CSV table of C-alpha atoms in Angstrom, one decimal:
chain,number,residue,atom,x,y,z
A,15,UNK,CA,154.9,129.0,105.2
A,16,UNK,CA,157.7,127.0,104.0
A,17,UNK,CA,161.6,128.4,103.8
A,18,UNK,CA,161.9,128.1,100.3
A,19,UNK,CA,158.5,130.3,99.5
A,20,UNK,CA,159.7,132.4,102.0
A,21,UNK,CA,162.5,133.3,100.0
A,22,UNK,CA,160.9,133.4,97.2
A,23,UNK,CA,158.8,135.7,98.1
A,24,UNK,CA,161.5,137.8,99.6
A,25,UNK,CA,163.8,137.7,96.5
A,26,UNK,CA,160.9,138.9,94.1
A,27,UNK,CA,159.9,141.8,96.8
A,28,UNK,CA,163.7,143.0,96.4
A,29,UNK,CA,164.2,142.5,92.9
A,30,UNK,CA,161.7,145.3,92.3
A,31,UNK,CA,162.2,147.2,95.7
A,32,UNK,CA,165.8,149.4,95.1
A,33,UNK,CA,166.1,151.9,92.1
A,34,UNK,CA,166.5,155.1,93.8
A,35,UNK,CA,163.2,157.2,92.0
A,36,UNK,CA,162.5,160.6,93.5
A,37,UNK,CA,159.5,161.3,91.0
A,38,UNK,CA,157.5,159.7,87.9
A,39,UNK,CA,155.9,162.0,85.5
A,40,UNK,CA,153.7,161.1,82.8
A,41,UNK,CA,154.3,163.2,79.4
A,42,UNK,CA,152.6,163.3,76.4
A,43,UNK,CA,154.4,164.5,72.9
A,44,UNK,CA,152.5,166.5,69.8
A,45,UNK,CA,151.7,163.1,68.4
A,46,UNK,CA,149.7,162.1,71.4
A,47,UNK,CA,152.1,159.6,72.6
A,48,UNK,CA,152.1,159.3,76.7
A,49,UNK,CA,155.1,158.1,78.3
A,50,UNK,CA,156.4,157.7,81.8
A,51,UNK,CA,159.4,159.2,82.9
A,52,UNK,CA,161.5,159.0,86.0
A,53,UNK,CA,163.9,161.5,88.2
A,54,UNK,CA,166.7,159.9,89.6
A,55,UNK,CA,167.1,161.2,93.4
A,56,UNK,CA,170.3,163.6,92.8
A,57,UNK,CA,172.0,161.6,95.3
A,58,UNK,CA,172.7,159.0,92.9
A,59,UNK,CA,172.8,161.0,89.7
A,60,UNK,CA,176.3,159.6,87.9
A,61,UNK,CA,176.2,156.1,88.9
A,62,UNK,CA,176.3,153.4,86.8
A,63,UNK,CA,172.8,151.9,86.3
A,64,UNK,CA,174.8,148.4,87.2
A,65,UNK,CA,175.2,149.3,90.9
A,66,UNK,CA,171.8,149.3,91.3
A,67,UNK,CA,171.4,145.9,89.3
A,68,UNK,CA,174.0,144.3,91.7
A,69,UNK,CA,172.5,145.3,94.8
A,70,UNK,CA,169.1,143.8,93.6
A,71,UNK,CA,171.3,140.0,92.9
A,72,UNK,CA,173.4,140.1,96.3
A,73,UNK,CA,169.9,140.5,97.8
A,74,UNK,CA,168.2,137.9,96.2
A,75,UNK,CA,171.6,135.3,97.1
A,76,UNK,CA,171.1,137.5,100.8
A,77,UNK,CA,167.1,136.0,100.7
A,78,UNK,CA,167.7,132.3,100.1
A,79,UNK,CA,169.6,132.2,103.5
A,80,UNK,CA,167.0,133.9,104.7
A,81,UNK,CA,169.5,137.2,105.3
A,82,UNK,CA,168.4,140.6,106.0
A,83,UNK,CA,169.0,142.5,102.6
A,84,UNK,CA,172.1,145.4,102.4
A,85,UNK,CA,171.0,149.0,101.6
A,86,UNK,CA,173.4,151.1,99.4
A,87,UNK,CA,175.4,153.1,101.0
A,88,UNK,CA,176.3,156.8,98.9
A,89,UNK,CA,179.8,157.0,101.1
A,90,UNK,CA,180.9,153.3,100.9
A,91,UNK,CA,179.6,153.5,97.2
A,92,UNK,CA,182.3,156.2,96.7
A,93,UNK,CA,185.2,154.2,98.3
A,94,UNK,CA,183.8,151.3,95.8
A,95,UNK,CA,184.6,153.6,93.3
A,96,UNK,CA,187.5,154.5,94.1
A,97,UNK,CA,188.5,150.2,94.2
A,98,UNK,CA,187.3,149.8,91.0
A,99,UNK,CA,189.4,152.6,89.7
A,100,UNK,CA,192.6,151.5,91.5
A,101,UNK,CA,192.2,147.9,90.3
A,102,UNK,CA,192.6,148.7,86.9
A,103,UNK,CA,196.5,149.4,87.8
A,104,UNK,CA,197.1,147.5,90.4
A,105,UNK,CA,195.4,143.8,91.1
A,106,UNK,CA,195.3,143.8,94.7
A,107,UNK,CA,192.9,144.0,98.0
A,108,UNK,CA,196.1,146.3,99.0
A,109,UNK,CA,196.0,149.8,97.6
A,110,UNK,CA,198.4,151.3,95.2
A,111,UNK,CA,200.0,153.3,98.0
A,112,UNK,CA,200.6,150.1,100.0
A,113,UNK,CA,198.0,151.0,102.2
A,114,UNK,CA,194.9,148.4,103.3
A,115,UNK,CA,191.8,148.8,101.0
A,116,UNK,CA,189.7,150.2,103.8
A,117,UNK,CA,191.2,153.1,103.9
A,118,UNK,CA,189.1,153.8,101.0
A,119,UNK,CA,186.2,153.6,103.5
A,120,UNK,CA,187.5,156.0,105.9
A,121,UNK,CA,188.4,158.5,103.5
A,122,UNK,CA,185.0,158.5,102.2
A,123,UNK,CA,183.5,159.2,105.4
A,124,UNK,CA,182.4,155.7,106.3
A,125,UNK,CA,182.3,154.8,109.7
A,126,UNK,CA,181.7,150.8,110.4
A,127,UNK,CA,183.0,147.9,112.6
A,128,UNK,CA,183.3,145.3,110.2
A,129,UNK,CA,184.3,145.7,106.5
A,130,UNK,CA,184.8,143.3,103.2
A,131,UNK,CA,185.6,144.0,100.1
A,132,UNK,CA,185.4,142.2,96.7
A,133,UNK,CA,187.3,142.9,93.7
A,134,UNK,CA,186.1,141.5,89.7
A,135,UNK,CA,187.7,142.4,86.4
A,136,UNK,CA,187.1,141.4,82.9
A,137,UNK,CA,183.4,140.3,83.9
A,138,UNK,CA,181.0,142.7,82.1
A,139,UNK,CA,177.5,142.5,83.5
A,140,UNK,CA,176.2,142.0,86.9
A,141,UNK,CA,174.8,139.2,86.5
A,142,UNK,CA,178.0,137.7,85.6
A,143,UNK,CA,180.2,139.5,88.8
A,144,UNK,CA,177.4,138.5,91.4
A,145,UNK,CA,177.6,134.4,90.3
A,146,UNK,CA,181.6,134.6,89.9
A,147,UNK,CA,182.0,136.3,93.3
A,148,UNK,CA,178.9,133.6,94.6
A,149,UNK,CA,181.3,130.6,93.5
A,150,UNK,CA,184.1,131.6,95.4
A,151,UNK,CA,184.2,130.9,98.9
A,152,UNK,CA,185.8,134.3,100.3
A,153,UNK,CA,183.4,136.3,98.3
A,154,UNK,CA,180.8,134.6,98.8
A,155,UNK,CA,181.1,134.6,102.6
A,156,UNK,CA,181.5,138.7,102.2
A,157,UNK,CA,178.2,138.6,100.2
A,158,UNK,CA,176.5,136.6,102.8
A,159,UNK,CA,177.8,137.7,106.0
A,160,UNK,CA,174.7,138.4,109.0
A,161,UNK,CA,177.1,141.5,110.2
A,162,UNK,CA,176.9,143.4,107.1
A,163,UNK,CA,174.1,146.3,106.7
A,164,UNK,CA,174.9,148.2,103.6
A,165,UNK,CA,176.6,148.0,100.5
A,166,UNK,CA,178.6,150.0,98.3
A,167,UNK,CA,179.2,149.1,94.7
A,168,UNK,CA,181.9,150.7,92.0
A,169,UNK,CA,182.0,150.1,88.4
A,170,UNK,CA,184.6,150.9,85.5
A,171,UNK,CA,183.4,150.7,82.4
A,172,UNK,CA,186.6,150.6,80.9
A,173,UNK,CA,188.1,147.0,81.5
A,174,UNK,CA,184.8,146.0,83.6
A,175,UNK,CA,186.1,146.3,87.2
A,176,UNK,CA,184.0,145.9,90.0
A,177,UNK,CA,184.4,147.2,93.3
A,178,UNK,CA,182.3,146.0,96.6
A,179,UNK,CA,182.2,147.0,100.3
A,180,UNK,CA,180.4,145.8,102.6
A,181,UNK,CA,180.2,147.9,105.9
A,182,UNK,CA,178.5,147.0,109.6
């Protein structure tokens, strides 16, 4: 099978692969109406439905170089957080403390061996964050580095800041 189909295939298995459902239910209403509904695992109950939308794009960029995907991470997804909260004050990979950015990591209980981190503001969708962080070189290499396993993702509604670990 050729590379490209490969990928293709790979990128459309992804694409539908990560939305962290614990349950669907079918209801029905007094009118007769049937509808599906779904229970998000409590795990990831309060996080933005973009997170999960950004994970699904840096794996389909991850399949065309034929990468293994990243899986999201709860713990680095709470230091993401934490990124995209502190870049709305202070514009840096450096925290407002002065201390590094992975910091953030170990204070969320993230243990790893190799760590990058991209930073977006003022881009509102994921869509968007994924291509501008894809045409820079240095976030780019982050998103398609072999050593990294898992992701974690922060958003900020407020000012659209991103957030992004990568862990290994």
């Amino acid at each position: 099978m050729c590379k490209k189909a490969v990928s293709a295939i790979l990128a459309l298995i992804l694409m539908f692969s990560f939305v962290p459902v614990t349950a669907m239910a079918a209801e029905v209403d007094n009118a007769g109406n049937e509808q599906e509904t779904a229970s998000v695992d409590p795990e990831w109950e309060g996080v933005h439905e973009y997170v999960f939308a950004v994970v699904d794009l840096v794996n389909e960029e991850r399949a065309k170089e034929n990468l293994a995907p990243v899986t999201l991470d709860r713990a680095a997804t709470t230091a993401a957080q934490v990124r995209a909260e502190e870049a709305k004050c202070c514009w840096s990979h450096t925290r407002p403390d002065g201390r590094k950015c992975f910091t953030a990591l170990t204070e969320a209980g993230v243990i790893y061996r190799a760590a990058g981190e991209n930073l977006a503001g003022r881009i509102a969708t994921p869509e968007k964050v994924v291509q501008a962080w894809m045409d820079s070189p240095g976030h780019r290499k982050n998103i398609m580095n072999p050593r990294y396993s898992q992701i974690g993702i922060g958003y900020v509604a407020d000012g659209n800041y991103w957030g992004e670990f990568f862990v290994g």
